[in-house]
Amino acid sequence: MNILFATSEAAPLAKTGGLGDVAGALPKALVKRQIGTSVILPKYEDIPAEYLEYFEQIASFNVSFSWRNQYCGLFRGEIEGVCYYLIDNEFYFKRRGLYGYGDDPERFVFFSFAVLEALSFIDVLPDVIHCHDWQTALIPFLLKTQYAAQWVDIRTVFTIHNLKYQGVLGIKQLQDLTGAGDEAFGPDGLEFHGAASCLKGGLVYADKLTTVSHTYAEEIKGHEYGERLEELLRHREGDLLGIVNGIDDESYDPMKDSSLHTPYRNSISRKRKNKLDLQQELRLPESEEIPLIGMVNRLVEQKGLDLITARLELLLQEDIQLVILGSGERHYEQLLQQFALRYPDKIAVKLGYNERLARRIYAGADLYLLPSRFEPCGISQLLALRYRAVPIVRETGGLKDTVQSFDEYTGEGNGFSFVGYDADEYWSTVSRALRVYRNPEAWKQIIDNVSKENYSWNRSAKAYVAVYHQLLLQREENKPCPVTL
């Protein structure tokens, strides 16, 4: 079995968020399970030079899509046991940043065509192409239409990391980019409420659909989270499966993390040495006893920033410290900075992203904030758990699947959670978490609970392998075959 990941980002080469983490870590987990796995992504200008040294050019060819004809170079390299391919075209990818350009649809339509053209030059033809998010969602569509005769045996899996981002553009524009006829743009094709959706290329044409948590797979079939695609997702629910993300527990290991002051696993006292070191770095009063709350995330409403800021004044009246690392909506950035100026002994805000500081926040924090409005899976709560920072979350998507509210009577649970997207519910849960923290026996119990869980990719990789096997069985038998895990 050979799997090719087609993705717009993959750590450690290029990453902006959770997609990059998944596309970097899941292939490594599959390789460990003796599954032939490779990854293909654009050759961005932002890929660090030290990684490019691993690559050599193995082919060059032209990619024709609609009336366009573009050069494409194909590079191959191996990093941490995984084979990576890079699609090179300076016109589309030699620019700062991965996304955010007006011609992003054209860039990733080119990439989708280039992936399929590159199949003639890669080492082993894949049995399955595993596509991720709207940037590669047209690959299943192209395989079933323009490339149907050429690559008849290749199956596809399409993973939805966040349904909100769909690559929507005008029908005429997508026709111009793909060369597809009017027949492809009906309600059962790429048409989307009078426009065209790249994402629908995956949702309609991929052989299997997955998303990044069990709960999110159910949520997106309803109106609140379906982003006007819920009817289609209900239609394909027999092919839709939720598989919770994992983390690369070798890369994120508090016993081996060079960013930390003191290595630890489950020792509360050793973890608190890292709290003291973080407090010193951020010029907060040093205290092992004071509860330190951390947050490393985008500063946007989706992540619950409206709840956090609505009760921030109240929180800062408590004997706590709050450390926030992230960037996002200017309104939230400015508001948090104002609080940091007013309460310099209680809150430290660092805008932007710094990997070293992020790890130190996970290690130094006692509690971790992620009260999201919606969260397909969430990686940061898994990292927090790995570093024994107890999450405070809203019960949605992957947060509901990975964080179970602590029960002081039974001693079960690994975090604190609330149901309604409501500032009072949020504040009540934060207050309860602070009460539990100040009870040493209860706090030791919750840390013990956290330590017993496995947040690695092992379980998730096994589930993906089951999906791939079912697809190959379907190919051999040429009949529908539902996934059972």
Short mmCIF file of C-alpha atoms in Angstrom, two decimals:
data_model
loop_
_atom_site.label_atom_id
_atom_site.label_comp_id
_atom_site.label_asym_id
_atom_site.label_seq_id
_atom_site.Cartn_x
_atom_site.Cartn_y
_atom_site.Cartn_z
CA MET A 1 0.00 0.00 0.00
CA ASN A 2 1.30 3.44 -0.95
CA ILE A 3 -0.24 6.72 0.17
CA LEU A 4 0.52 10.17 -1.23
CA PHE A 5 -0.43 13.15 0.93
CA ALA A 6 -1.33 16.18 -1.20
CA THR A 7 -1.29 19.24 1.03
CA SER A 8 -0.69 22.97 0.95
CA GLU A 9 1.53 22.77 4.04
CA ALA A 10 3.41 20.22 6.11
CA ALA A 11 5.73 20.66 9.09
CA PRO A 12 8.66 21.07 9.27
CA LEU A 13 8.86 22.51 5.73
CA ALA A 14 5.94 24.95 5.74
CA LYS A 15 3.29 25.48 8.39
CA THR A 16 0.69 28.07 9.36
CA GLY A 17 -1.50 25.97 11.66
CA GLY A 18 -3.00 22.61 12.50
CA LEU A 19 -3.05 21.36 8.90
CA GLY A 20 0.73 21.68 8.77
CA ASP A 21 1.05 19.72 12.01
CA VAL A 22 -1.20 16.91 10.76
CA ALA A 23 0.44 16.65 7.33
CA GLY A 24 3.83 16.55 9.02
CA ALA A 25 3.09 14.08 11.84
CA LEU A 26 0.57 11.61 10.36
CA PRO A 27 2.89 10.46 7.52
CA LYS A 28 5.61 9.74 10.10
CA ALA A 29 3.15 7.64 12.10
CA LEU A 30 2.10 5.75 8.96
CA VAL A 31 5.72 5.03 8.01
CA LYS A 32 6.22 3.54 11.48
CA ARG A 33 3.33 1.20 10.68
CA GLN A 34 5.16 0.06 7.51
CA ILE A 35 2.81 2.00 5.22
CA GLY A 36 4.54 3.50 2.19
CA THR A 37 3.85 7.21 2.61
CA SER A 38 5.03 10.35 0.84
CA VAL A 39 4.01 14.01 0.91
CA ILE A 40 3.73 16.52 -1.94
CA LEU A 41 3.42 20.29 -1.42
CA PRO A 42 4.48 23.54 -3.10
CA LYS A 43 8.11 24.68 -3.02
CA TYR A 44 7.45 27.89 -1.13
CA GLU A 45 10.00 30.64 -0.70
CA ASP A 46 9.50 30.31 3.08
CA ILE A 47 10.84 26.73 3.27
CA PRO A 48 14.01 27.01 5.40
CA ALA A 49 17.28 26.63 3.49
CA GLU A 50 18.50 23.92 5.86
CA TYR A 51 15.65 21.65 4.69
CA LEU A 52 16.07 22.44 1.01
CA GLU A 53 19.56 20.94 1.26
CA TYR A 54 17.89 17.52 1.47
CA PHE A 55 16.22 17.93 -1.93
CA GLU A 56 17.30 17.30 -5.49
CA GLN A 57 15.41 17.97 -8.70
CA ILE A 58 14.19 14.78 -10.33
CA ALA A 59 12.02 16.11 -13.18
CA SER A 60 10.79 19.16 -15.04
CA PHE A 61 7.70 19.32 -17.21
CA ASN A 62 4.94 21.65 -18.31
CA VAL A 63 1.51 21.75 -16.69
CA SER A 64 -1.41 22.67 -18.93
CA PHE A 65 -4.62 23.76 -17.26
CA SER A 66 -7.31 25.35 -19.37
CA TRP A 67 -5.47 27.69 -21.76
CA ARG A 68 -2.45 28.10 -19.43
CA ASN A 69 0.87 26.31 -19.81
CA GLN A 70 3.27 26.60 -16.88
CA TYR A 71 6.71 25.20 -16.08
CA CYS A 72 6.89 22.79 -13.15
CA GLY A 73 9.94 21.41 -11.41
CA LEU A 74 9.70 18.35 -9.17
CA PHE A 75 12.09 17.97 -6.24
CA ARG A 76 12.50 14.97 -3.98
CA GLY A 77 13.96 14.69 -0.47
CA GLU A 78 13.72 12.59 2.67
CA ILE A 79 13.22 14.06 6.13
CA GLU A 80 12.79 11.98 9.29
CA GLY A 81 12.08 8.87 7.23
CA VAL A 82 9.33 10.44 5.09
CA CYS A 83 9.70 11.10 1.36
CA TYR A 84 8.71 14.64 0.38
CA TYR A 85 8.09 16.03 -3.11
CA LEU A 86 8.08 19.75 -3.85
CA ILE A 87 6.24 21.35 -6.76
CA ASP A 88 8.38 24.21 -8.06
CA ASN A 89 6.99 27.20 -9.93
CA GLU A 90 8.42 30.58 -9.02
CA PHE A 91 5.53 32.52 -10.56
CA TYR A 92 3.09 30.97 -8.09
CA PHE A 93 5.19 30.07 -5.06
CA LYS A 94 8.28 32.30 -4.89
CA ARG A 95 6.64 34.84 -2.57
CA ARG A 96 6.49 35.44 1.16
CA GLY A 97 3.85 33.54 3.08
CA LEU A 98 1.77 30.57 2.05
CA TYR A 99 -1.61 32.20 1.55
CA GLY A 100 -3.37 35.53 1.38
CA TYR A 101 -2.84 36.45 -2.27
CA GLY A 102 -5.56 37.47 -4.70
CA ASP A 103 -4.60 34.67 -7.07
CA ASP A 104 -4.68 31.90 -4.43
CA PRO A 105 -7.38 29.99 -6.38
CA GLU A 106 -5.19 29.97 -9.50
CA ARG A 107 -2.10 28.99 -7.48
CA PHE A 108 -3.78 25.92 -6.01
CA VAL A 109 -5.60 24.92 -9.18
CA PHE A 110 -2.13 24.84 -10.75
CA PHE A 111 -0.86 22.82 -7.79
CA SER A 112 -3.71 20.29 -8.16
CA PHE A 113 -2.96 19.76 -11.84
CA ALA A 114 0.79 19.62 -11.10
CA VAL A 115 0.31 16.87 -8.50
CA LEU A 116 -1.45 14.67 -11.05
CA GLU A 117 1.14 15.39 -13.73
CA ALA A 118 3.93 14.62 -11.24
CA LEU A 119 2.60 11.08 -10.74
CA SER A 120 4.49 10.08 -13.90
CA PHE A 121 7.79 11.01 -12.26
CA ILE A 122 7.55 9.99 -8.60
CA ASP A 123 9.15 6.83 -7.20
CA VAL A 124 6.02 4.73 -6.61
CA LEU A 125 2.54 5.31 -7.96
CA PRO A 126 0.15 5.79 -5.02
CA ASP A 127 -2.82 3.58 -4.35
CA VAL A 128 -4.48 6.46 -2.49
CA ILE A 129 -4.04 10.21 -2.70
CA HIS A 130 -4.96 11.76 0.64
CA CYS A 131 -6.04 15.38 0.05
CA HIS A 132 -6.45 18.09 2.66
CA ASP A 133 -8.70 21.17 2.73
CA TRP A 134 -9.84 23.32 -0.20
CA GLN A 135 -6.35 23.88 -1.63
CA THR A 136 -6.19 20.25 -2.83
CA ALA A 137 -9.92 19.48 -3.01
CA LEU A 138 -9.97 19.64 -6.81
CA ILE A 139 -7.65 16.63 -7.10
CA PRO A 140 -10.50 14.09 -6.57
CA PHE A 141 -12.61 16.03 -9.09
CA LEU A 142 -9.82 16.00 -11.69
CA LEU A 143 -9.15 12.28 -11.10
CA LYS A 144 -12.79 11.48 -11.82
CA THR A 145 -12.98 13.75 -14.90
CA GLN A 146 -9.97 14.95 -16.89
CA TYR A 147 -7.55 12.27 -15.59
CA ALA A 148 -10.06 9.41 -15.30
CA ALA A 149 -8.56 7.35 -18.11
CA GLN A 150 -4.93 7.97 -17.12
CA TRP A 151 -5.08 7.12 -13.39
CA VAL A 152 -8.01 4.73 -13.20
CA ASP A 153 -6.85 2.74 -10.14
CA ILE A 154 -6.03 5.62 -7.77
CA ARG A 155 -8.48 6.23 -4.93
CA THR A 156 -8.87 9.41 -2.89
CA VAL A 157 -9.47 10.43 0.71
CA PHE A 158 -10.41 14.02 1.43
CA THR A 159 -9.93 15.41 4.94
CA ILE A 160 -11.83 18.47 6.12
CA HIS A 161 -9.70 20.36 8.63
CA ASN A 162 -12.01 23.38 8.76
CA LEU A 163 -15.21 23.52 6.72
CA LYS A 164 -15.35 27.31 7.00
CA TYR A 165 -12.61 27.76 4.40
CA GLN A 166 -13.94 26.62 1.03
CA GLY A 167 -12.08 28.31 -1.83
CA VAL A 168 -15.22 29.94 -3.21
CA LEU A 169 -14.99 31.92 -6.46
CA GLY A 170 -17.12 32.70 -9.49
CA ILE A 171 -18.26 29.86 -11.74
CA LYS A 172 -16.76 31.51 -14.82
CA GLN A 173 -13.45 31.98 -13.00
CA LEU A 174 -13.20 28.32 -11.95
CA GLN A 175 -14.24 27.24 -15.44
CA ASP A 176 -11.46 29.41 -16.83
CA LEU A 177 -8.94 27.87 -14.43
CA THR A 178 -9.92 24.22 -14.84
CA GLY A 179 -11.23 24.11 -18.39
CA ALA A 180 -14.24 22.17 -17.08
CA GLY A 181 -17.52 22.41 -18.95
CA ASP A 182 -20.91 23.59 -17.74
CA GLU A 183 -21.83 20.02 -16.76
CA ALA A 184 -19.36 20.21 -13.83
CA PHE A 185 -21.08 23.21 -12.27
CA GLY A 186 -24.52 21.93 -11.39
CA PRO A 187 -25.80 21.48 -7.81
CA ASP A 188 -24.34 17.95 -7.80
CA GLY A 189 -20.93 19.29 -8.90
CA LEU A 190 -18.88 22.37 -8.07
CA GLU A 191 -21.72 24.90 -7.97
CA PHE A 192 -22.22 26.55 -4.58
CA HIS A 193 -25.19 28.91 -4.13
CA GLY A 194 -24.60 30.63 -7.45
CA ALA A 195 -20.81 30.53 -7.16
CA ALA A 196 -18.24 27.72 -7.41
CA SER A 197 -16.51 25.92 -4.53
CA CYS A 198 -13.14 24.20 -4.73
CA LEU A 199 -14.01 22.40 -1.50
CA LYS A 200 -16.96 20.68 -3.18
CA GLY A 201 -14.48 18.99 -5.49
CA GLY A 202 -13.41 16.93 -2.51
CA LEU A 203 -16.81 16.56 -0.87
CA VAL A 204 -18.52 15.33 -4.04
CA TYR A 205 -15.78 13.39 -5.83
CA ALA A 206 -13.48 11.88 -3.17
CA ASP A 207 -14.03 8.20 -2.42
CA LYS A 208 -13.92 8.70 1.35
CA LEU A 209 -14.32 11.80 3.50
CA THR A 210 -12.79 12.29 6.90
CA THR A 211 -12.68 15.12 9.37
CA VAL A 212 -10.57 15.67 12.42
CA SER A 213 -12.85 14.60 15.26
CA HIS A 214 -15.93 12.44 15.83
CA THR A 215 -18.00 15.30 17.18
CA TYR A 216 -17.12 17.68 14.33
CA ALA A 217 -18.15 14.99 11.83
CA GLU A 218 -21.61 15.07 13.42
CA GLU A 219 -21.72 18.85 13.87
CA ILE A 220 -21.06 19.66 10.20
CA LYS A 221 -24.13 17.67 9.16
CA GLY A 222 -26.28 20.28 10.93
CA HIS A 223 -27.16 23.87 10.10
CA GLU A 224 -25.07 25.57 12.81
CA TYR A 225 -21.71 24.18 11.66
CA GLY A 226 -22.49 22.95 8.14
CA GLU A 227 -21.48 26.17 6.36
CA ARG A 228 -24.35 25.63 3.86
CA LEU A 229 -22.97 22.20 2.94
CA GLU A 230 -24.85 20.18 5.55
CA GLU A 231 -27.26 18.64 3.04
CA LEU A 232 -24.39 17.33 0.92
CA LEU A 233 -22.59 16.02 4.01
CA ARG A 234 -25.72 14.23 5.19
CA HIS A 235 -26.02 12.72 1.70
CA ARG A 236 -22.45 11.40 2.00
CA GLU A 237 -22.55 10.48 5.68
CA GLY A 238 -21.93 6.82 4.81
CA ASP A 239 -18.51 7.84 3.50
CA LEU A 240 -17.79 10.41 6.24
CA LEU A 241 -15.70 9.46 9.25
CA GLY A 242 -14.34 11.49 12.16
CA ILE A 243 -10.80 10.64 13.27
CA VAL A 244 -9.31 12.69 16.12
CA ASN A 245 -5.92 14.22 15.44
CA GLY A 246 -2.89 13.29 17.47
CA ILE A 247 0.41 15.03 18.16
CA ASP A 248 3.99 14.11 17.44
CA ASP A 249 4.83 12.98 20.96
CA GLU A 250 8.51 12.59 20.07
CA SER A 251 8.82 16.22 19.02
CA TYR A 252 6.72 17.41 21.96
CA ASP A 253 8.21 15.67 24.98
CA PRO A 254 8.66 17.63 28.23
CA MET A 255 11.36 15.15 29.25
CA LYS A 256 13.49 16.02 26.20
CA ASP A 257 12.38 19.52 25.20
CA SER A 258 15.44 21.77 25.02
CA SER A 259 13.23 24.88 25.35
CA LEU A 260 12.46 24.05 28.98
CA HIS A 261 14.33 24.92 32.15
CA THR A 262 13.59 21.61 33.87
CA PRO A 263 12.64 18.32 32.21
CA TYR A 264 9.63 16.57 33.72
CA ARG A 265 6.89 14.11 32.99
CA ASN A 266 4.23 13.99 35.71
CA SER A 267 6.03 15.72 38.56
CA ILE A 268 4.10 18.81 39.61
CA SER A 269 7.08 20.17 41.52
CA ARG A 270 9.42 19.84 38.52
CA LYS A 271 6.84 21.36 36.19
CA ARG A 272 6.60 24.37 38.50
CA LYS A 273 10.31 25.04 38.05
CA ASN A 274 9.38 25.85 34.47
CA LYS A 275 6.67 28.17 35.74
CA LEU A 276 9.24 30.12 37.74
CA ASP A 277 11.52 30.33 34.71
CA LEU A 278 8.67 31.55 32.49
CA GLN A 279 7.63 34.13 35.06
CA GLN A 280 11.18 35.41 35.21
CA GLU A 281 11.42 35.66 31.42
CA LEU A 282 8.11 37.55 31.15
CA ARG A 283 8.82 39.74 34.21
CA LEU A 284 5.89 38.42 36.21
CA PRO A 285 6.15 37.94 39.99
CA GLU A 286 7.77 34.57 40.65
CA SER A 287 5.61 32.14 42.59
CA GLU A 288 5.14 28.39 42.38
CA GLU A 289 1.74 28.57 44.09
CA ILE A 290 -0.04 31.19 41.99
CA PRO A 291 -2.13 29.58 39.22
CA LEU A 292 -0.71 30.48 35.82
CA ILE A 293 -3.13 30.30 32.89
CA GLY A 294 -1.71 30.01 29.38
CA MET A 295 -3.05 30.44 25.86
CA VAL A 296 -1.20 29.89 22.57
CA ASN A 297 -3.53 30.48 19.66
CA ARG A 298 -4.98 32.78 17.05
CA LEU A 299 -6.61 35.80 18.66
CA VAL A 300 -9.94 35.52 16.87
CA GLU A 301 -13.55 35.04 17.89
CA GLN A 302 -13.52 31.37 16.84
CA LYS A 303 -11.08 30.68 19.68
CA GLY A 304 -13.39 32.26 22.26
CA LEU A 305 -11.69 35.65 22.50
CA ASP A 306 -15.01 37.42 22.97
CA LEU A 307 -15.71 35.25 26.04
CA ILE A 308 -12.20 35.73 27.39
CA THR A 309 -12.20 39.51 26.99
CA ALA A 310 -15.77 39.84 28.33
CA ARG A 311 -14.66 38.41 31.67
CA LEU A 312 -10.99 39.44 31.64
CA GLU A 313 -11.42 42.27 34.15
CA LEU A 314 -13.09 39.83 36.52
CA LEU A 315 -10.35 37.25 36.01
CA LEU A 316 -7.61 39.75 36.74
CA GLN A 317 -9.19 40.53 40.12
CA GLU A 318 -8.30 36.95 41.08
CA ASP A 319 -4.89 35.89 42.40
CA ILE A 320 -3.75 34.52 39.03
CA GLN A 321 -1.36 35.15 36.17
CA LEU A 322 -2.28 34.99 32.48
CA VAL A 323 0.18 34.50 29.60
CA ILE A 324 -1.05 34.81 25.99
CA LEU A 325 0.90 34.20 22.78
CA GLY A 326 -0.74 34.71 19.40
CA SER A 327 -1.93 37.13 16.77
CA GLY A 328 -5.20 37.77 14.99
CA GLU A 329 -7.91 40.38 14.94
CA ARG A 330 -6.52 43.82 15.69
CA HIS A 331 -9.37 44.59 18.10
CA TYR A 332 -8.38 41.71 20.37
CA GLU A 333 -4.67 42.40 20.06
CA GLN A 334 -5.14 46.01 21.18
CA LEU A 335 -7.53 45.12 23.99
CA LEU A 336 -5.17 42.50 25.44
CA GLN A 337 -2.22 44.88 25.23
CA GLN A 338 -4.22 47.50 27.13
CA PHE A 339 -4.91 44.99 29.90
CA ALA A 340 -1.21 44.08 29.99
CA LEU A 341 -0.33 47.74 30.52
CA ARG A 342 -2.89 48.09 33.32
CA TYR A 343 -2.00 44.80 35.04
CA PRO A 344 1.73 44.22 34.35
CA ASP A 345 2.04 41.86 37.34
CA LYS A 346 -0.84 39.67 36.19
CA ILE A 347 -0.89 39.42 32.40
CA ALA A 348 1.80 39.10 29.74
CA VAL A 349 0.83 39.31 26.07
CA LYS A 350 3.21 38.45 23.24
CA LEU A 351 1.91 39.08 19.72
CA GLY A 352 3.01 36.86 16.86
CA TYR A 353 4.33 33.33 17.19
CA ASN A 354 7.50 31.92 18.71
CA GLU A 355 7.91 28.14 18.91
CA ARG A 356 10.30 28.25 21.85
CA LEU A 357 8.02 30.53 23.89
CA ALA A 358 4.97 28.43 22.98
CA ARG A 359 6.59 25.34 24.44
CA ARG A 360 7.63 27.24 27.55
CA ILE A 361 4.06 28.46 28.04
CA TYR A 362 2.71 24.90 27.81
CA ALA A 363 5.34 23.80 30.32
CA GLY A 364 4.86 26.75 32.68
CA ALA A 365 1.07 26.93 32.65
CA ASP A 366 -1.11 25.15 35.18
CA LEU A 367 -4.29 25.78 33.19
CA TYR A 368 -4.84 26.31 29.47
CA LEU A 369 -7.61 28.40 27.85
CA LEU A 370 -9.39 27.30 24.67
CA PRO A 371 -13.12 28.18 24.99
CA SER A 372 -13.75 27.99 21.24
CA ARG A 373 -16.97 28.86 19.46
CA PHE A 374 -16.19 25.91 17.19
CA GLU A 375 -13.12 23.70 16.93
CA PRO A 376 -12.85 20.92 14.31
CA CYS A 377 -10.18 19.20 16.40
CA GLY A 378 -7.67 21.49 18.05
CA ILE A 379 -4.02 20.72 18.49
CA SER A 380 -3.18 23.14 21.28
CA GLN A 381 -5.31 21.40 23.91
CA LEU A 382 -3.49 18.14 23.07
CA LEU A 383 -0.13 19.87 23.46
CA ALA A 384 -1.33 21.37 26.72
CA LEU A 385 -2.29 17.92 28.00
CA ARG A 386 1.07 16.54 26.88
CA TYR A 387 2.77 19.23 28.97
CA ARG A 388 0.31 18.72 31.86
CA ALA A 389 -1.41 22.10 31.49
CA VAL A 390 -5.05 21.33 32.26
CA PRO A 391 -7.43 22.63 29.54
CA ILE A 392 -10.50 24.82 30.02
CA VAL A 393 -12.61 24.31 26.89
CA ARG A 394 -16.07 24.56 25.43
CA GLU A 395 -17.66 21.23 24.49
CA THR A 396 -17.46 21.45 20.71
CA GLY A 397 -15.76 19.42 18.00
CA GLY A 398 -12.46 17.85 18.97
CA LEU A 399 -12.43 19.67 22.31
CA LYS A 400 -15.42 17.60 23.40
CA ASP A 401 -13.72 14.42 22.16
CA THR A 402 -10.40 15.00 23.94
CA VAL A 403 -11.26 16.88 27.16
CA GLN A 404 -13.54 15.31 29.77
CA SER A 405 -14.69 17.56 32.58
CA PHE A 406 -13.20 16.71 35.95
CA ASP A 407 -15.62 15.22 38.46
CA GLU A 408 -14.50 15.90 42.04
CA TYR A 409 -16.73 13.11 43.38
CA THR A 410 -15.56 10.29 41.11
CA GLY A 411 -12.08 11.69 40.47
CA GLU A 412 -12.51 11.21 36.71
CA GLY A 413 -11.72 13.72 33.98
CA ASN A 414 -8.73 15.52 32.48
CA GLY A 415 -9.92 19.13 32.23
CA PHE A 416 -12.80 21.56 32.63
CA SER A 417 -15.56 22.18 30.10
CA PHE A 418 -18.86 23.98 29.54
CA VAL A 419 -21.61 23.59 26.92
CA GLY A 420 -23.18 26.91 25.98
CA TYR A 421 -21.25 29.63 24.21
CA ASP A 422 -21.93 32.03 27.04
CA ALA A 423 -19.66 34.34 29.06
CA ASP A 424 -21.26 33.38 32.37
CA GLU A 425 -20.87 29.65 31.71
CA TYR A 426 -17.26 30.29 30.72
CA TRP A 427 -16.57 32.29 33.86
CA SER A 428 -18.23 29.71 36.12
CA THR A 429 -15.97 27.01 34.61
CA VAL A 430 -12.81 29.12 35.05
CA SER A 431 -13.76 29.78 38.67
CA ARG A 432 -14.29 26.08 39.27
CA ALA A 433 -10.91 25.25 37.71
CA LEU A 434 -9.20 27.72 40.04
CA ARG A 435 -10.93 26.15 43.05
CA VAL A 436 -9.75 22.68 42.04
CA TYR A 437 -6.21 23.97 41.47
CA ARG A 438 -6.15 25.25 45.06
CA ASN A 439 -7.07 21.77 46.35
CA PRO A 440 -3.73 19.86 46.19
CA GLU A 441 -5.30 16.39 46.39
CA ALA A 442 -7.81 17.11 43.63
CA TRP A 443 -5.11 18.71 41.48
CA LYS A 444 -2.84 15.70 41.87
CA GLN A 445 -5.75 13.48 40.81
CA ILE A 446 -6.43 15.43 37.64
CA ILE A 447 -2.72 15.40 36.70
CA ASP A 448 -2.69 11.64 37.31
CA ASN A 449 -5.67 11.32 34.96
CA VAL A 450 -3.93 13.37 32.28
CA SER A 451 -0.81 11.24 32.54
CA LYS A 452 -2.70 8.02 31.73
CA GLU A 453 -3.89 9.18 28.30
CA ASN A 454 -2.21 8.71 24.94
CA TYR A 455 -2.16 11.77 22.69
CA SER A 456 0.13 10.35 20.00
CA TRP A 457 -0.80 9.59 16.40
CA ASN A 458 -0.77 5.82 16.98
CA ARG A 459 -4.51 5.37 17.42
CA SER A 460 -5.41 7.85 14.68
CA ALA A 461 -2.91 6.35 12.25
CA LYS A 462 -4.50 2.94 12.79
CA ALA A 463 -7.90 4.43 11.91
CA TYR A 464 -6.56 5.99 8.70
CA VAL A 465 -4.94 2.70 7.71
CA ALA A 466 -8.37 1.07 8.08
CA VAL A 467 -9.82 3.67 5.72
CA TYR A 468 -7.07 3.04 3.14
CA HIS A 469 -7.54 -0.73 3.38
CA GLN A 470 -11.27 -0.39 2.83
CA LEU A 471 -10.66 1.74 -0.25
CA LEU A 472 -8.31 -0.86 -1.73
CA LEU A 473 -10.84 -3.59 -0.96
CA GLN A 474 -13.50 -1.49 -2.68
CA ARG A 475 -11.20 -1.12 -5.68
CA GLU A 476 -10.64 -4.85 -5.88
CA GLU A 477 -14.27 -5.77 -5.44
CA ASN A 478 -15.54 -2.74 -7.38
CA LYS A 479 -18.40 -2.21 -4.96
CA PRO A 480 -19.17 0.12 -2.02
CA CYS A 481 -17.53 -0.92 1.22
CA PRO A 482 -18.33 1.03 4.40
CA VAL A 483 -15.53 1.82 6.85
CA THR A 484 -15.72 0.07 10.21
CA LEU A 485 -13.14 0.62 12.93
#
